[in-house]
Amino acid sequence: MAKLGKKYQNAVKEIGDKFYDIAEAVELVKKTATAKFDETIELSVHLGVDTKYADQQVRGAIVLPHGTGKTKKVLVFAKGDKVKEAEEAGADYVGSDEFVSKINGGWFDFDVTVATPDMMSVVGRLGKVLGPRGLMPNPKLGTVTMDLAKAVKEIKAGKVEYRTDKAGNVHVAIGKASFDSAKLVENFQTIIDRLLKVKPAAAKGQYIQSITISSTMGPGIHLNPINRVIKAE
């Protein structure tokens, strides 16, 4: 087992074994993010759902009010007039079959894939490659659409995907350590509000079971896991 660094050990001691409200947690996560780069702040929420059942899986996408601090590269599959629409909206790559060949050849210099519905027959040929990487366009996430301008602009503005893993955990980046505390709190609240809004009707018992925020290189900071909207004081 790798030995934990001194800075990490000091951060663990400072955090201690307690629960924080969001305002305190954000101040602490910023303070303990001591790496030489601008660390990403991630929110992890454990939900009381059984993901073996389709009606208890939680998945969607939302635009964070202050983005994540990372500009995503967008690949759009389109043809005709939609090519210009995507390009003018800020898409990094726009095309069709030529990108099928590039991706099959091992090219993955993009973070999100968007497609018009009529291009899904082309994109479908990449299902076995894009699917395992979470890069397959999905209408539920707004990435299969005729409104390419809206889709691309939202992604560039800070749209993030959230989804439960097999254990019922949701992991979402809510910003960078350099963000103002208020911006991190608002991004955090936006995700929590959405998760509460999309609570599956079949979910029983306490829905939000645990909440943790952490920086890229730092330990987790636990928040009070309460089954209601969580507001900063």
PDB file of N, CA and C in Angstrom, residues 43-97:
ATOM      1  N   LEU A  43     -18.011  16.235  -5.869  1.00  0.00           N
ATOM      2  CA  LEU A  43     -19.093  15.888  -4.954  1.00  0.00           C
ATOM      3  C   LEU A  43     -19.442  14.426  -5.148  1.00  0.00           C
ATOM      4  N   SER A  44     -19.536  13.679  -4.057  1.00  0.00           N
ATOM      5  CA  SER A  44     -19.943  12.276  -4.115  1.00  0.00           C
ATOM      6  C   SER A  44     -21.159  12.097  -3.204  1.00  0.00           C
ATOM      7  N   VAL A  45     -22.220  11.540  -3.774  1.00  0.00           N
ATOM      8  CA  VAL A  45     -23.458  11.336  -3.021  1.00  0.00           C
ATOM      9  C   VAL A  45     -23.853   9.869  -3.112  1.00  0.00           C
ATOM     10  N   HIS A  46     -24.080   9.249  -1.956  1.00  0.00           N
ATOM     11  CA  HIS A  46     -24.554   7.867  -1.942  1.00  0.00           C
ATOM     12  C   HIS A  46     -26.062   7.886  -1.746  1.00  0.00           C
ATOM     13  N   LEU A  47     -26.777   7.330  -2.730  1.00  0.00           N
ATOM     14  CA  LEU A  47     -28.233   7.349  -2.713  1.00  0.00           C
ATOM     15  C   LEU A  47     -28.809   6.001  -2.263  1.00  0.00           C
ATOM     16  N   GLY A  48     -29.927   6.064  -1.590  1.00  0.00           N
ATOM     17  CA  GLY A  48     -30.612   4.852  -1.151  1.00  0.00           C
ATOM     18  C   GLY A  48     -31.473   4.275  -2.250  1.00  0.00           C
ATOM     19  N   VAL A  49     -30.807   3.784  -3.292  1.00  0.00           N
ATOM     20  CA  VAL A  49     -31.496   3.182  -4.433  1.00  0.00           C
ATOM     21  C   VAL A  49     -30.876   1.826  -4.721  1.00  0.00           C
ATOM     22  N   ASP A  50     -31.628   0.981  -5.389  1.00  0.00           N
ATOM     23  CA  ASP A  50     -31.133  -0.330  -5.814  1.00  0.00           C
ATOM     24  C   ASP A  50     -31.021  -0.293  -7.325  1.00  0.00           C
ATOM     25  N   THR A  51     -29.796  -0.078  -7.820  1.00  0.00           N
ATOM     26  CA  THR A  51     -29.599   0.121  -9.256  1.00  0.00           C
ATOM     27  C   THR A  51     -29.780  -1.150 -10.081  1.00  0.00           C
ATOM     28  N   LYS A  52     -30.074  -2.272  -9.419  1.00  0.00           N
ATOM     29  CA  LYS A  52     -30.403  -3.487 -10.180  1.00  0.00           C
ATOM     30  C   LYS A  52     -31.727  -3.304 -10.910  1.00  0.00           C
ATOM     31  N   TYR A  53     -32.535  -2.371 -10.421  1.00  0.00           N
ATOM     32  CA  TYR A  53     -33.848  -2.114 -11.016  1.00  0.00           C
ATOM     33  C   TYR A  53     -33.811  -0.828 -11.833  1.00  0.00           C
ATOM     34  N   ALA A  54     -34.298  -0.916 -13.069  1.00  0.00           N
ATOM     35  CA  ALA A  54     -34.248   0.222 -13.983  1.00  0.00           C
ATOM     36  C   ALA A  54     -34.962   1.447 -13.423  1.00  0.00           C
ATOM     37  N   ASP A  55     -36.053   1.219 -12.667  1.00  0.00           N
ATOM     38  CA  ASP A  55     -36.825   2.356 -12.156  1.00  0.00           C
ATOM     39  C   ASP A  55     -36.191   3.010 -10.930  1.00  0.00           C
ATOM     40  N   GLN A  56     -34.994   2.528 -10.514  1.00  0.00           N
ATOM     41  CA  GLN A  56     -34.285   3.166  -9.405  1.00  0.00           C
ATOM     42  C   GLN A  56     -32.926   3.736  -9.830  1.00  0.00           C
ATOM     43  N   GLN A  57     -32.658   3.690 -11.118  1.00  0.00           N
ATOM     44  CA  GLN A  57     -31.416   4.269 -11.614  1.00  0.00           C
ATOM     45  C   GLN A  57     -31.616   5.776 -11.809  1.00  0.00           C
ATOM     46  N   VAL A  58     -30.628   6.530 -11.416  1.00  0.00           N
ATOM     47  CA  VAL A  58     -30.689   7.989 -11.503  1.00  0.00           C
ATOM     48  C   VAL A  58     -29.656   8.457 -12.512  1.00  0.00           C
ATOM     49  N   ARG A  59     -30.124   9.148 -13.547  1.00  0.00           N
ATOM     50  CA  ARG A  59     -29.206   9.623 -14.575  1.00  0.00           C
ATOM     51  C   ARG A  59     -29.770  10.857 -15.269  1.00  0.00           C
ATOM     52  N   GLY A  60     -28.911  11.773 -15.577  1.00  0.00           N
ATOM     53  CA  GLY A  60     -29.333  12.969 -16.290  1.00  0.00           C
ATOM     54  C   GLY A  60     -28.171  13.913 -16.488  1.00  0.00           C
ATOM     55  N   ALA A  61     -28.481  15.144 -16.880  1.00  0.00           N
ATOM     56  CA  ALA A  61     -27.456  16.167 -17.087  1.00  0.00           C
ATOM     57  C   ALA A  61     -28.022  17.511 -16.674  1.00  0.00           C
ATOM     58  N   ILE A  62     -27.151  18.385 -16.229  1.00  0.00           N
ATOM     59  CA  ILE A  62     -27.577  19.699 -15.757  1.00  0.00           C
ATOM     60  C   ILE A  62     -26.454  20.702 -15.976  1.00  0.00           C
ATOM     61  N   VAL A  63     -26.835  21.946 -16.254  1.00  0.00           N
ATOM     62  CA  VAL A  63     -25.846  23.008 -16.418  1.00  0.00           C
ATOM     63  C   VAL A  63     -25.574  23.631 -15.052  1.00  0.00           C
ATOM     64  N   LEU A  64     -24.338  23.567 -14.604  1.00  0.00           N
ATOM     65  CA  LEU A  64     -23.970  24.189 -13.340  1.00  0.00           C
ATOM     66  C   LEU A  64     -23.887  25.704 -13.533  1.00  0.00           C
ATOM     67  N   PRO A  65     -24.385  26.485 -12.590  1.00  0.00           N
ATOM     68  CA  PRO A  65     -24.397  27.944 -12.751  1.00  0.00           C
ATOM     69  C   PRO A  65     -23.027  28.561 -12.948  1.00  0.00           C
ATOM     70  N   HIS A  66     -21.986  27.904 -12.431  1.00  0.00           N
ATOM     71  CA  HIS A  66     -20.635  28.467 -12.549  1.00  0.00           C
ATOM     72  C   HIS A  66     -19.673  27.521 -13.272  1.00  0.00           C
ATOM     73  N   GLY A  67     -20.218  26.533 -13.973  1.00  0.00           N
ATOM     74  CA  GLY A  67     -19.379  25.603 -14.704  1.00  0.00           C
ATOM     75  C   GLY A  67     -18.511  24.756 -13.795  1.00  0.00           C
ATOM     76  N   THR A  68     -17.563  24.049 -14.386  1.00  0.00           N
ATOM     77  CA  THR A  68     -16.672  23.175 -13.618  1.00  0.00           C
ATOM     78  C   THR A  68     -15.224  23.645 -13.632  1.00  0.00           C
ATOM     79  N   GLY A  69     -14.960  24.704 -14.392  1.00  0.00           N
ATOM     80  CA  GLY A  69     -13.582  25.165 -14.508  1.00  0.00           C
ATOM     81  C   GLY A  69     -12.819  24.476 -15.619  1.00  0.00           C
ATOM     82  N   LYS A  70     -13.500  23.575 -16.313  1.00  0.00           N
ATOM     83  CA  LYS A  70     -12.876  22.867 -17.430  1.00  0.00           C
ATOM     84  C   LYS A  70     -13.725  23.058 -18.680  1.00  0.00           C
ATOM     85  N   THR A  71     -13.084  23.451 -19.760  1.00  0.00           N
ATOM     86  CA  THR A  71     -13.783  23.594 -21.029  1.00  0.00           C
ATOM     87  C   THR A  71     -13.720  22.266 -21.773  1.00  0.00           C
ATOM     88  N   LYS A  72     -14.865  21.690 -22.049  1.00  0.00           N
ATOM     89  CA  LYS A  72     -14.911  20.376 -22.683  1.00  0.00           C
ATOM     90  C   LYS A  72     -14.829  20.484 -24.205  1.00  0.00           C
ATOM     91  N   LYS A  73     -14.130  19.511 -24.792  1.00  0.00           N
ATOM     92  CA  LYS A  73     -14.062  19.423 -26.250  1.00  0.00           C
ATOM     93  C   LYS A  73     -15.268  18.635 -26.749  1.00  0.00           C
ATOM     94  N   VAL A  74     -15.979  19.208 -27.710  1.00  0.00           N
ATOM     95  CA  VAL A  74     -17.222  18.614 -28.193  1.00  0.00           C
ATOM     96  C   VAL A  74     -17.077  18.130 -29.633  1.00  0.00           C
ATOM     97  N   LEU A  75     -17.428  16.876 -29.846  1.00  0.00           N
ATOM     98  CA  LEU A  75     -17.481  16.288 -31.186  1.00  0.00           C
ATOM     99  C   LEU A  75     -18.946  16.171 -31.595  1.00  0.00           C
ATOM    100  N   VAL A  76     -19.290  16.708 -32.749  1.00  0.00           N
ATOM    101  CA  VAL A  76     -20.671  16.664 -33.230  1.00  0.00           C
ATOM    102  C   VAL A  76     -20.750  15.880 -34.534  1.00  0.00           C
ATOM    103  N   PHE A  77     -21.671  14.932 -34.577  1.00  0.00           N
ATOM    104  CA  PHE A  77     -21.963  14.211 -35.817  1.00  0.00           C
ATOM    105  C   PHE A  77     -23.168  14.892 -36.461  1.00  0.00           C
ATOM    106  N   ALA A  78     -22.938  15.485 -37.630  1.00  0.00           N
ATOM    107  CA  ALA A  78     -24.005  16.225 -38.309  1.00  0.00           C
ATOM    108  C   ALA A  78     -23.697  16.307 -39.802  1.00  0.00           C
ATOM    109  N   LYS A  79     -24.702  16.716 -40.559  1.00  0.00           N
ATOM    110  CA  LYS A  79     -24.521  16.921 -41.997  1.00  0.00           C
ATOM    111  C   LYS A  79     -25.399  18.079 -42.453  1.00  0.00           C
ATOM    112  N   GLY A  80     -25.132  18.560 -43.673  1.00  0.00           N
ATOM    113  CA  GLY A  80     -25.922  19.647 -44.231  1.00  0.00           C
ATOM    114  C   GLY A  80     -25.776  20.942 -43.445  1.00  0.00           C
ATOM    115  N   ASP A  81     -26.896  21.651 -43.289  1.00  0.00           N
ATOM    116  CA  ASP A  81     -26.891  22.936 -42.589  1.00  0.00           C
ATOM    117  C   ASP A  81     -26.503  22.804 -41.123  1.00  0.00           C
ATOM    118  N   LYS A  82     -26.682  21.618 -40.559  1.00  0.00           N
ATOM    119  CA  LYS A  82     -26.391  21.407 -39.137  1.00  0.00           C
ATOM    120  C   LYS A  82     -24.886  21.479 -38.842  1.00  0.00           C
ATOM    121  N   VAL A  83     -24.075  21.274 -39.848  1.00  0.00           N
ATOM    122  CA  VAL A  83     -22.626  21.379 -39.663  1.00  0.00           C
ATOM    123  C   VAL A  83     -22.260  22.813 -39.290  1.00  0.00           C
ATOM    124  N   LYS A  84     -22.783  23.767 -40.046  1.00  0.00           N
ATOM    125  CA  LYS A  84     -22.507  25.184 -39.768  1.00  0.00           C
ATOM    126  C   LYS A  84     -23.062  25.595 -38.417  1.00  0.00           C
ATOM    127  N   GLU A  85     -24.265  25.106 -38.084  1.00  0.00           N
ATOM    128  CA  GLU A  85     -24.879  25.437 -36.794  1.00  0.00           C
ATOM    129  C   GLU A  85     -23.990  24.999 -35.638  1.00  0.00           C
ATOM    130  N   ALA A  86     -23.460  23.783 -35.739  1.00  0.00           N
ATOM    131  CA  ALA A  86     -22.598  23.255 -34.675  1.00  0.00           C
ATOM    132  C   ALA A  86     -21.291  24.039 -34.590  1.00  0.00           C
ATOM    133  N   GLU A  87     -20.722  24.351 -35.734  1.00  0.00           N
ATOM    134  CA  GLU A  87     -19.458  25.095 -35.761  1.00  0.00           C
ATOM    135  C   GLU A  87     -19.620  26.483 -35.163  1.00  0.00           C
ATOM    136  N   GLU A  88     -20.709  27.158 -35.508  1.00  0.00           N
ATOM    137  CA  GLU A  88     -20.948  28.510 -34.997  1.00  0.00           C
ATOM    138  C   GLU A  88     -21.233  28.510 -33.498  1.00  0.00           C
ATOM    139  N   ALA A  89     -21.738  27.380 -32.988  1.00  0.00           N
ATOM    140  CA  ALA A  89     -22.026  27.275 -31.555  1.00  0.00           C
ATOM    141  C   ALA A  89     -20.773  26.991 -30.739  1.00  0.00           C
ATOM    142  N   GLY A  90     -19.678  26.630 -31.435  1.00  0.00           N
ATOM    143  CA  GLY A  90     -18.421  26.402 -30.725  1.00  0.00           C
ATOM    144  C   GLY A  90     -17.951  24.970 -30.653  1.00  0.00           C
ATOM    145  N   ALA A  91     -18.568  24.069 -31.441  1.00  0.00           N
ATOM    146  CA  ALA A  91     -18.123  22.669 -31.446  1.00  0.00           C
ATOM    147  C   ALA A  91     -16.669  22.595 -31.917  1.00  0.00           C
ATOM    148  N   ASP A  92     -15.909  21.704 -31.298  1.00  0.00           N
ATOM    149  CA  ASP A  92     -14.497  21.568 -31.645  1.00  0.00           C
ATOM    150  C   ASP A  92     -14.295  20.749 -32.918  1.00  0.00           C
ATOM    151  N   TYR A  93     -15.156  19.758 -33.107  1.00  0.00           N
ATOM    152  CA  TYR A  93     -15.061  18.901 -34.289  1.00  0.00           C
ATOM    153  C   TYR A  93     -16.475  18.623 -34.799  1.00  0.00           C
ATOM    154  N   VAL A  94     -16.669  18.711 -36.107  1.00  0.00           N
ATOM    155  CA  VAL A  94     -17.974  18.426 -36.706  1.00  0.00           C
ATOM    156  C   VAL A  94     -17.758  17.616 -37.972  1.00  0.00           C
ATOM    157  N   GLY A  95     -18.497  16.527 -38.107  1.00  0.00           N
ATOM    158  CA  GLY A  95     -18.358  15.725 -39.301  1.00  0.00           C
ATOM    159  C   GLY A  95     -19.204  14.476 -39.250  1.00  0.00           C
ATOM    160  N   SER A  96     -18.747  13.450 -39.991  1.00  0.00           N
ATOM    161  CA  SER A  96     -19.530  12.220 -40.084  1.00  0.00           C
ATOM    162  C   SER A  96     -18.604  11.012 -40.146  1.00  0.00           C
ATOM    163  N   ASP A  97     -18.595  10.350 -41.284  1.00  0.00           N
ATOM    164  CA  ASP A  97     -17.854   9.089 -41.418  1.00  0.00           C
ATOM    165  C   ASP A  97     -16.361   9.215 -41.141  1.00  0.00           C
TER     166      ASP A  97
END
